[in-house]
mmCIF file of C-alpha atoms in Angstrom:
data_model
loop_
_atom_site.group_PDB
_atom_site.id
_atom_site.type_symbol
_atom_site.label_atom_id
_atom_site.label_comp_id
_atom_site.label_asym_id
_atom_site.label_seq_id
_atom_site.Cartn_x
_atom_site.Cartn_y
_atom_site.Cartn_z
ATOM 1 C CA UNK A 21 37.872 13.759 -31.151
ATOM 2 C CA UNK A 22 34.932 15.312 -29.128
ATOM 3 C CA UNK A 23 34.584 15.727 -25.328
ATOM 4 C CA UNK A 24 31.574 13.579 -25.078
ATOM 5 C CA UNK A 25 33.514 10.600 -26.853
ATOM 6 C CA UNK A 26 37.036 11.302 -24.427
ATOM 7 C CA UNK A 27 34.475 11.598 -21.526
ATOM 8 C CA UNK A 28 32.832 8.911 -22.623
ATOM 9 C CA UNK A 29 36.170 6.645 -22.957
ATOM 10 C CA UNK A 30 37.238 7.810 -19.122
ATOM 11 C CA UNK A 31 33.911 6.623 -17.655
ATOM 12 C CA UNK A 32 33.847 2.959 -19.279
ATOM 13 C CA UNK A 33 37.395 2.911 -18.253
ATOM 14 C CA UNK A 34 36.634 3.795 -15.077
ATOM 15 C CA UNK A 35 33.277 1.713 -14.625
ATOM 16 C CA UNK A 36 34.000 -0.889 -16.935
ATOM 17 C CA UNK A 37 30.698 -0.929 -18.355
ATOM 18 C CA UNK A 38 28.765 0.975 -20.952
ATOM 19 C CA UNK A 39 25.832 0.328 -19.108
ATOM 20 C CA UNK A 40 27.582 1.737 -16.126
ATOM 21 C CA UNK A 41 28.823 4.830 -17.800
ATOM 22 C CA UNK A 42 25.621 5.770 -19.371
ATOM 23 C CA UNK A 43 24.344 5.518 -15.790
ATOM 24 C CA UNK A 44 26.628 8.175 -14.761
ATOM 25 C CA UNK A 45 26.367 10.239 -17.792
ATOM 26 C CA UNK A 46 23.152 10.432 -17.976
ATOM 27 C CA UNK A 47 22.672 9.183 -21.574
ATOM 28 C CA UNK A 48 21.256 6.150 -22.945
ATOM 29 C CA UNK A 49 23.651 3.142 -23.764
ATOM 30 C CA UNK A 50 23.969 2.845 -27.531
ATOM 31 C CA UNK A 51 25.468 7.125 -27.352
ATOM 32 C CA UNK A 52 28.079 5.657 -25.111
ATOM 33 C CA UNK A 53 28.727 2.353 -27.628
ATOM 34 C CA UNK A 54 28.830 4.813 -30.839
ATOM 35 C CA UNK A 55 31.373 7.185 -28.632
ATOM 36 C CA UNK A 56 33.541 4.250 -28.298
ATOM 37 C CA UNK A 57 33.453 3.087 -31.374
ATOM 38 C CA UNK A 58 33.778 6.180 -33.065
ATOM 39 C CA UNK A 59 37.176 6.908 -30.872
ATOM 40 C CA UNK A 60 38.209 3.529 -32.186
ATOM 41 C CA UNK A 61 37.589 4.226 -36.125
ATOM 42 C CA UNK A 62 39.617 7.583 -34.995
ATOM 43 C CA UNK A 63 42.546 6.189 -33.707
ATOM 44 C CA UNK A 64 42.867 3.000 -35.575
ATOM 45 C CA UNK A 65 43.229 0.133 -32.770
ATOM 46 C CA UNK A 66 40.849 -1.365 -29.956
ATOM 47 C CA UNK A 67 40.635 0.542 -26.668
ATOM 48 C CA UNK A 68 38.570 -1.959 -24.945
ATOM 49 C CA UNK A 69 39.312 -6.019 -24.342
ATOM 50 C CA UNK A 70 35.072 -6.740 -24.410
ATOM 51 C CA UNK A 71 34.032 -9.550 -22.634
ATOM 52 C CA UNK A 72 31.026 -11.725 -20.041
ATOM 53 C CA UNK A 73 32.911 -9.493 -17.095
ATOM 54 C CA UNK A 74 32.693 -5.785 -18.929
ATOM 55 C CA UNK A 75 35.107 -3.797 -20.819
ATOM 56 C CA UNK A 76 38.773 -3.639 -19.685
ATOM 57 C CA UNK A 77 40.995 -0.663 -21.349
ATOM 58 C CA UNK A 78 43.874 -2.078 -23.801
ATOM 59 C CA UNK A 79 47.315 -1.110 -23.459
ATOM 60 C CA UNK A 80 46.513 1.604 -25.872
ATOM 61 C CA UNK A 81 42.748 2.572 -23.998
ATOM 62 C CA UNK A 82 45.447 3.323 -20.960
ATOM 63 C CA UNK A 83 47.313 5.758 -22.992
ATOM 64 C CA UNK A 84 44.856 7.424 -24.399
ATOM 65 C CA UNK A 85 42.643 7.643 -21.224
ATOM 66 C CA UNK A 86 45.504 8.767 -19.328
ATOM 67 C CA UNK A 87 45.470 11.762 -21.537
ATOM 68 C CA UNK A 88 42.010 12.486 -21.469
ATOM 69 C CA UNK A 89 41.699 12.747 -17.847
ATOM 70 C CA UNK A 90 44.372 15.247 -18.334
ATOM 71 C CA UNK A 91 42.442 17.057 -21.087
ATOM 72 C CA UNK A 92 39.086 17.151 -19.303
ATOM 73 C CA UNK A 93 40.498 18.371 -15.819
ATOM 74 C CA UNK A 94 42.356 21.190 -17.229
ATOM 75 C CA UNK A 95 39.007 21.944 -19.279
ATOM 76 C CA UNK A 96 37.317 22.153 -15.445
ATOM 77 C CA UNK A 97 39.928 24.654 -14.597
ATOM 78 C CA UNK A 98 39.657 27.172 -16.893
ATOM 79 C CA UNK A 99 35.869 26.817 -16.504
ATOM 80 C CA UNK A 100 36.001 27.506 -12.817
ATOM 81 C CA UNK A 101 38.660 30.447 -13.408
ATOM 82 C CA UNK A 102 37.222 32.484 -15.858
ATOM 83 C CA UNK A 103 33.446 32.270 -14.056
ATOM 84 C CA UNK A 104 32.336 35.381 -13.409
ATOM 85 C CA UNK A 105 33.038 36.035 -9.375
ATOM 86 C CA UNK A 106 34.596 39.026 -8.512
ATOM 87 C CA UNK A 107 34.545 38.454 -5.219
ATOM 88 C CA UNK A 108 36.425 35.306 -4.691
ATOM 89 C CA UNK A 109 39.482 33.325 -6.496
ATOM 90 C CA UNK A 110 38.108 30.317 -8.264
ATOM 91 C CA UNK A 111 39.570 26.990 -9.414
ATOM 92 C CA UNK A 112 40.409 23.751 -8.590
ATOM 93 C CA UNK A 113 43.464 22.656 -7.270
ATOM 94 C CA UNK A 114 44.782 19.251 -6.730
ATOM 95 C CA UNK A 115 46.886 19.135 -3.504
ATOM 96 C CA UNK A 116 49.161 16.006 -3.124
ATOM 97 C CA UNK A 117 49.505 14.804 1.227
ATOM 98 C CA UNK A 118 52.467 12.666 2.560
ATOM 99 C CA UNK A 119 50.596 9.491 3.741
ATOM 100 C CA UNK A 120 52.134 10.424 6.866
ATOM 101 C CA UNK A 121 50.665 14.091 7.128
ATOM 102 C CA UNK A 122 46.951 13.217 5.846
ATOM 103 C CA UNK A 123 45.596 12.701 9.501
ATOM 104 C CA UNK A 124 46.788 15.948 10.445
ATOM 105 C CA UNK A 125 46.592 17.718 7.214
ATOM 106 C CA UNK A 126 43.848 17.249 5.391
ATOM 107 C CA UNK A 127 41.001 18.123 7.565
ATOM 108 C CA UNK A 128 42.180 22.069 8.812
ATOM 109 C CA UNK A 129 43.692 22.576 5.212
ATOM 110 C CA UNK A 130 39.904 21.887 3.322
ATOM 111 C CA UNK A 131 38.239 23.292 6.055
ATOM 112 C CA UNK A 132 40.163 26.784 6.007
ATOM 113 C CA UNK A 133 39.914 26.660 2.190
ATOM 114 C CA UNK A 134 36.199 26.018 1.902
ATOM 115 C CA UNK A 135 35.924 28.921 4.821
ATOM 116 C CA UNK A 136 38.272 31.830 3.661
ATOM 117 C CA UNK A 137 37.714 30.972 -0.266
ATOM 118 C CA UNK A 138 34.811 28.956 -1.575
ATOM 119 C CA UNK A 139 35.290 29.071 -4.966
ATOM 120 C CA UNK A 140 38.181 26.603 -4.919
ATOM 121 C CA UNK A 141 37.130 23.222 -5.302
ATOM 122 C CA UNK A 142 40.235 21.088 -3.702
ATOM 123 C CA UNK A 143 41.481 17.554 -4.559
ATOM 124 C CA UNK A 144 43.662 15.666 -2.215
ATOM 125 C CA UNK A 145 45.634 12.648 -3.350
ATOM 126 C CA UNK A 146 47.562 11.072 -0.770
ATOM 127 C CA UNK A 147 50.768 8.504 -1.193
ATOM 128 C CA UNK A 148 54.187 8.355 -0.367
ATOM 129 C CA UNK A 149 56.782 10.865 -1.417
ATOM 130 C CA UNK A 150 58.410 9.239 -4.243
ATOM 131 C CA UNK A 151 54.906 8.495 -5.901
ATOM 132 C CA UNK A 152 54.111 12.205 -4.936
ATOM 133 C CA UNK A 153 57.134 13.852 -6.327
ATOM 134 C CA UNK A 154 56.559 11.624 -9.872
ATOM 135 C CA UNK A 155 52.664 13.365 -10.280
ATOM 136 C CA UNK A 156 53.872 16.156 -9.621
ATOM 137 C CA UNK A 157 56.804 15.907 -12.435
ATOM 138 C CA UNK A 158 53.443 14.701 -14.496
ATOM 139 C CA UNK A 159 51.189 17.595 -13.683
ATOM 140 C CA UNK A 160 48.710 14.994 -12.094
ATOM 141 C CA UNK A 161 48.775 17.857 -8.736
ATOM 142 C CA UNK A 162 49.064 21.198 -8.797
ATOM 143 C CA UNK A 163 51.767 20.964 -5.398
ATOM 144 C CA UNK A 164 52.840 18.550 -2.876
ATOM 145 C CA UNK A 165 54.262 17.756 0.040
ATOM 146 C CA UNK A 166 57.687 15.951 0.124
ATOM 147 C CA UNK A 167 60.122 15.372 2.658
ATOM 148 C CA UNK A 168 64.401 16.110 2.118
ATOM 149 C CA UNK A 169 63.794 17.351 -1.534
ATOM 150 C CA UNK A 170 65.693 20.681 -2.514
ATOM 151 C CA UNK A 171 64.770 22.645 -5.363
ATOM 152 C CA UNK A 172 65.371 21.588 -8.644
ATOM 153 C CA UNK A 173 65.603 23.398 -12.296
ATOM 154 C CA UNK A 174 61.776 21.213 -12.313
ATOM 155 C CA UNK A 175 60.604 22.148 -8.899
ATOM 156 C CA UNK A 176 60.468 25.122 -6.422
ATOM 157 C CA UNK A 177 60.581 24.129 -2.793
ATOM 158 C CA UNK A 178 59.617 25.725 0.588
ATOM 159 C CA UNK A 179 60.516 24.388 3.561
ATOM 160 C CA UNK A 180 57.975 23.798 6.143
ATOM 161 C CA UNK A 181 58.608 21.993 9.477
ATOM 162 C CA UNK A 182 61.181 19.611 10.859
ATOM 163 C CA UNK A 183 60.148 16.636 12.793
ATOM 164 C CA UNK A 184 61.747 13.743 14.555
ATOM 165 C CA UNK A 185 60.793 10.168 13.842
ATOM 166 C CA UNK A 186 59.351 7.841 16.929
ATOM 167 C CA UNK A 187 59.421 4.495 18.352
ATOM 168 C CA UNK A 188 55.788 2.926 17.444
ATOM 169 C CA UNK A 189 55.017 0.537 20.248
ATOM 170 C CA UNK A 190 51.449 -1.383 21.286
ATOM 171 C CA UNK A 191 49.598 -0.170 23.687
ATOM 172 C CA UNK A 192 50.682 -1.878 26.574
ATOM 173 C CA UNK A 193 54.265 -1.181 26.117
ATOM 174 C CA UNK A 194 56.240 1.400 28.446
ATOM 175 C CA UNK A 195 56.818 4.042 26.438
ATOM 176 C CA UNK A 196 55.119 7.133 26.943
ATOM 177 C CA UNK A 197 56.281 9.656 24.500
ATOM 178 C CA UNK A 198 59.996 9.318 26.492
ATOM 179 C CA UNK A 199 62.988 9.261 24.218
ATOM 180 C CA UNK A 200 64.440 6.085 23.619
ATOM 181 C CA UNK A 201 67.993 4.816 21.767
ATOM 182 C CA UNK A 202 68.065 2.654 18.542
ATOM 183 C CA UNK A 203 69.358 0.470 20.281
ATOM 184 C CA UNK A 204 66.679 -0.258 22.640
ATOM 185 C CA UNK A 205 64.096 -0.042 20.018
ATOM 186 C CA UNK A 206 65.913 -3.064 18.003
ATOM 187 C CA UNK A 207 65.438 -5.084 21.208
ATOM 188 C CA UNK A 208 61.976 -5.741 19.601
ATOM 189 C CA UNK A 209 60.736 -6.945 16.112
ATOM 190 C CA UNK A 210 60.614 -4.785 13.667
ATOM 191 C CA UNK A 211 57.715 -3.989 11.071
ATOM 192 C CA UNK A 212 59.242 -1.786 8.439
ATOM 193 C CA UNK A 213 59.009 0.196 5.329
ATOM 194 C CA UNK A 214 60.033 -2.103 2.668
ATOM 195 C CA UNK A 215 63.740 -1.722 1.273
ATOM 196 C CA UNK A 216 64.037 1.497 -1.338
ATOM 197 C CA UNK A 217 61.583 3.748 0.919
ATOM 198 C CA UNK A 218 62.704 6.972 1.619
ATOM 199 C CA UNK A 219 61.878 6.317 5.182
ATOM 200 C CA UNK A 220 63.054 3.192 5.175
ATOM 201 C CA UNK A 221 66.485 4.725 4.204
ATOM 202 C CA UNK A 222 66.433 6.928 6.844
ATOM 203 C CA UNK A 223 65.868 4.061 9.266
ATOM 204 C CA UNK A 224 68.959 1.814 7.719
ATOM 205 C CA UNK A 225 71.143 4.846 7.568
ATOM 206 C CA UNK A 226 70.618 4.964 11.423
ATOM 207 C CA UNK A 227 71.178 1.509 12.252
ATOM 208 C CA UNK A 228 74.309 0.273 13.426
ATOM 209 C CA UNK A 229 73.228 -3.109 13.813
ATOM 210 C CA UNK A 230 70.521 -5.291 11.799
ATOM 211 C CA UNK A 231 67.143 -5.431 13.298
ATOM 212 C CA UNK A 232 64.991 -8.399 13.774
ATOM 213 C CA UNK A 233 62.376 -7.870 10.833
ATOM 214 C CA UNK A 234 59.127 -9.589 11.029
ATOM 215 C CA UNK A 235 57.157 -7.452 8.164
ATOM 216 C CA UNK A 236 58.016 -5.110 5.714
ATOM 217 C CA UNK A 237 54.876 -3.312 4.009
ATOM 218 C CA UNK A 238 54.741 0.013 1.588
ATOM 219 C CA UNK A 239 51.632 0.686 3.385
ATOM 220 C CA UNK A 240 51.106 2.637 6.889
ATOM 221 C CA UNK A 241 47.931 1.748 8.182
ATOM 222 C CA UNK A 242 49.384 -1.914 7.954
ATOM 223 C CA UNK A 243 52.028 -0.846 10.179
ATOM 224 C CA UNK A 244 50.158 0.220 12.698
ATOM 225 C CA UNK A 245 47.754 -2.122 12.495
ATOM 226 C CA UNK A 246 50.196 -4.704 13.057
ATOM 227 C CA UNK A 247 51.640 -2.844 15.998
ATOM 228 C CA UNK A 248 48.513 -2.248 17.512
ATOM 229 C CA UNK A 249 47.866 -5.988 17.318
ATOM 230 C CA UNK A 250 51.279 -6.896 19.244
ATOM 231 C CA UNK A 251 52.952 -7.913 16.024
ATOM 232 C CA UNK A 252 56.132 -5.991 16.803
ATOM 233 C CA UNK A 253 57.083 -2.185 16.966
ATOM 234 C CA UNK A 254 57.572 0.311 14.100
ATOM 235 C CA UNK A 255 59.775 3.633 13.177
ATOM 236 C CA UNK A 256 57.076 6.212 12.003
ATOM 237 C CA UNK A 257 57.249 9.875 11.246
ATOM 238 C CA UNK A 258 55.796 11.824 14.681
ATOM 239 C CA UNK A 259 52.486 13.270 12.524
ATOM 240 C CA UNK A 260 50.989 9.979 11.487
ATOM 241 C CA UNK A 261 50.595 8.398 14.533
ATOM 242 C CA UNK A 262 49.703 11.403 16.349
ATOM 243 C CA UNK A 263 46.203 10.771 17.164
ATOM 244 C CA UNK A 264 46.617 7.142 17.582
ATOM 245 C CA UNK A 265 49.209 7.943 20.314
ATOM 246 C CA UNK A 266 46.505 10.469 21.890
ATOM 247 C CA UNK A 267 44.313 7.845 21.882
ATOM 248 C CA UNK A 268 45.834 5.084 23.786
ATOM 249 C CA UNK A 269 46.084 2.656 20.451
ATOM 250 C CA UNK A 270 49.532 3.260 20.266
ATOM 251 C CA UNK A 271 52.604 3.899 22.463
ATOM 252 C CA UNK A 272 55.151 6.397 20.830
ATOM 253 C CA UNK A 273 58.405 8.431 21.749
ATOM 254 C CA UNK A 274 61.182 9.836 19.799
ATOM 255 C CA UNK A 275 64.309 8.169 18.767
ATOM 256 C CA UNK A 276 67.924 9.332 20.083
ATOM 257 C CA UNK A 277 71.400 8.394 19.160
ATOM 258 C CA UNK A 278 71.301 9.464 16.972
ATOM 259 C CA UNK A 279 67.497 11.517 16.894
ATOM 260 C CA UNK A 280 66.756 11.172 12.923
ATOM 261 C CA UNK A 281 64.657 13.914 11.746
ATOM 262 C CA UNK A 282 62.803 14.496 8.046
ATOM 263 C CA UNK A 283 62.433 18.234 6.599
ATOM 264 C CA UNK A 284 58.903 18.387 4.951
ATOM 265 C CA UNK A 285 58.965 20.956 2.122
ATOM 266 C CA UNK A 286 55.999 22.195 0.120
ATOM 267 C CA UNK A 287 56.944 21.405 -3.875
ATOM 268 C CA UNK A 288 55.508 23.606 -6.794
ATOM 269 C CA UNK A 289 56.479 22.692 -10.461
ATOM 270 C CA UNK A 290 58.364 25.922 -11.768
ATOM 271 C CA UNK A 291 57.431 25.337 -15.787
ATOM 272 C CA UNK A 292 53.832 27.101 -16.459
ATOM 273 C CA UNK A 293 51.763 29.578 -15.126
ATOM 274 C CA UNK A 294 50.413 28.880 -11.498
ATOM 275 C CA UNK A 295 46.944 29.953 -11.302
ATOM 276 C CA UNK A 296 45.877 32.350 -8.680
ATOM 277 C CA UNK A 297 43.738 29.447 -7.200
ATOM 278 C CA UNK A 298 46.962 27.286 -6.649
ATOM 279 C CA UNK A 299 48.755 30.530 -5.008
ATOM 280 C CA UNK A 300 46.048 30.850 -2.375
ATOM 281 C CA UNK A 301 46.076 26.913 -1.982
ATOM 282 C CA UNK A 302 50.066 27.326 -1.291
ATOM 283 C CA UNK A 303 49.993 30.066 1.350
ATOM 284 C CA UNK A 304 46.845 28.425 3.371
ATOM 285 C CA UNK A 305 49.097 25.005 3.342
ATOM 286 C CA UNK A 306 51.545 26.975 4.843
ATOM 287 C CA UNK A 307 49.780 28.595 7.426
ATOM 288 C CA UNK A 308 48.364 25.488 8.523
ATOM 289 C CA UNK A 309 51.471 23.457 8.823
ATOM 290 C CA UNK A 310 52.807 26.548 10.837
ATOM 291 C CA UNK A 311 50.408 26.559 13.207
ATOM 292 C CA UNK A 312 49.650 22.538 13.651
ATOM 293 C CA UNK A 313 53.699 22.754 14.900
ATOM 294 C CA UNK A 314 53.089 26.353 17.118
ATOM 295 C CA UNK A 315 49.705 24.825 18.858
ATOM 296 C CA UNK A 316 51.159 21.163 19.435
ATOM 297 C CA UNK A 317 49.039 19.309 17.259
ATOM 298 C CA UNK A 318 52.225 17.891 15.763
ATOM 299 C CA UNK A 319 54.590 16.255 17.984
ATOM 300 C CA UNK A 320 58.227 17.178 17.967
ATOM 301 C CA UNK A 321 58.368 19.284 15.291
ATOM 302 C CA UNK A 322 60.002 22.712 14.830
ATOM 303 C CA UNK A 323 59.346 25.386 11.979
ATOM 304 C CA UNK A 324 61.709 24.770 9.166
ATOM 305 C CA UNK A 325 64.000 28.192 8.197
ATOM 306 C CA UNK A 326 64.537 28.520 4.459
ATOM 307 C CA UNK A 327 67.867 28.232 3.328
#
């Protein structure tokens, strides 16, 4: 197999066109065809379903595309590390954010990275911490955020901050960053994680009583949409609604008795080398998260001790 032909493979996949691909390549259509093809011949089975609506990977295009995305980023890593710079650490790293922490996150971490070392190119996938934990078991990021994971035999962890979770209420509602009991908050409807979510857990775990439930969603901008709208009230971690509380879109305060709190840890796989890129990448998350709790920025949350 050549790169051209896995490249070629990732782009249709990714387009689902040839026409498409060649666009983006910057070659003309029949080199992208004979790629394909020739990958075919290689491997011995259709990787596309052709058809009027473009090309659709097969269950065996998935595998083997899957593979080469693999193959071709690791290929842009070395390139970036061993390009002569003496001067600064190059690389790319692929940081995986809590859904929860992008709003606070993601903006000071890639701007303090792109000040203090520009040769790192950084990546940020976001999603929730089970998803999270599973690419980085599968090498698709380099580390992560999780919340109440320990280290592993797989994984090295380093815990980062504490933080309590809050009542998410509409606008008009009287609650202005107060405490308030479980029980008061299940005096309204409920919009939820669905069932098996690791904050949903948390949530049932606390409950001594069931709630009214009028939505359950795996996604949180659709829970605070909905309470914004009037829909009901929600049980969020303190740093995603942070800046919708500042601005008057949302009412929020923290939950007592009992006050549930989530440890967020920063996770690095402990197999392989980790490239002096990914080291810097670790220590600026760090720094970050430390000072986003010491300056306020995120509610209610206390520096985590290790151990």
């Amino acid at each position: 197999m050549e790169l051209k032909q896995l490249l070629a493979l990732v782009t249709v996949g990714d387009t689902g066109s040839v026409t498409k691909a060649a666009r983006v390549l910057h070659v003309v259509q029949p080199a992208v065809s004979r790629y394909i093809r020739a990958l075919e011949d290689e491997v011995g089975v259709p990787l596309f379903e052709r058809s009027r609506q473009g090309m659709t990977l097969t269950p065996a295009g998935e595998v083997l595309a899957e593979r080469a995305r693999r193959a071709l980023l690791e290929l842009d890593r070395a390139r970036a590390e061993i390009r002569p710079d003496r001067e600064h650490v190059r690389g790319i790293v692929t940081i995986g954010l809590l859904e929860s922490t992008v709003e606070l996150v993601a903006a000071p971490l890639v701007e303090v990275l792109g000040r203090r070392h520009p040769g790192i190119e950084v990546r940020i996938l976001s999603a929730f911490s089970g998803h999270l934990r599973q690419w980085l078991d599968d090498g698709e990021v380099d580390m992560s955020l999780l919340y109440n994971v320990n280290s592993t035999p797989s994984i090295a962890v380093t815990p980062l901050l504490r933080e309590a979770l809050w009542a998410i209420a509409p606008p008009d509602a009287e609650l202005r960053r107060q405490a308030i009991t479980w029980a008061q908050v299940c005096e309204n409807r409920l919009i939820l994680p669905v069932a098996g979510h690791g904050l949903r857990t948390l949530v049932d775990e606390a409950l001594s009583t069931a709630p009214t439930i009028v939505c359950q969603t795996n996604s949180m901008p659709v829970q605070k949409r909905l309470v914004a709208a009037g829909t009901g009230w929600s049980v969020l971690p303190a740093a995603g609604v942070a800046e919708d509380v500042a601005a008057g879109r949302l009412r929020g305060g923290p939950i007592v008795d009992p006050a549930i709190s989530r440890t967020i840890v920063l996770a690095l796989p402990r197999a392989g080398r980790v490239p002096p890129a990914a080291e810097v990448a670790a220590t600026e998350i760090v720094r970050v998260t430390h000072r986003l709790v010491e300056d306020g920025t995120w509610p209610t949350a206390s520096v985590a001790q290790a151990g």
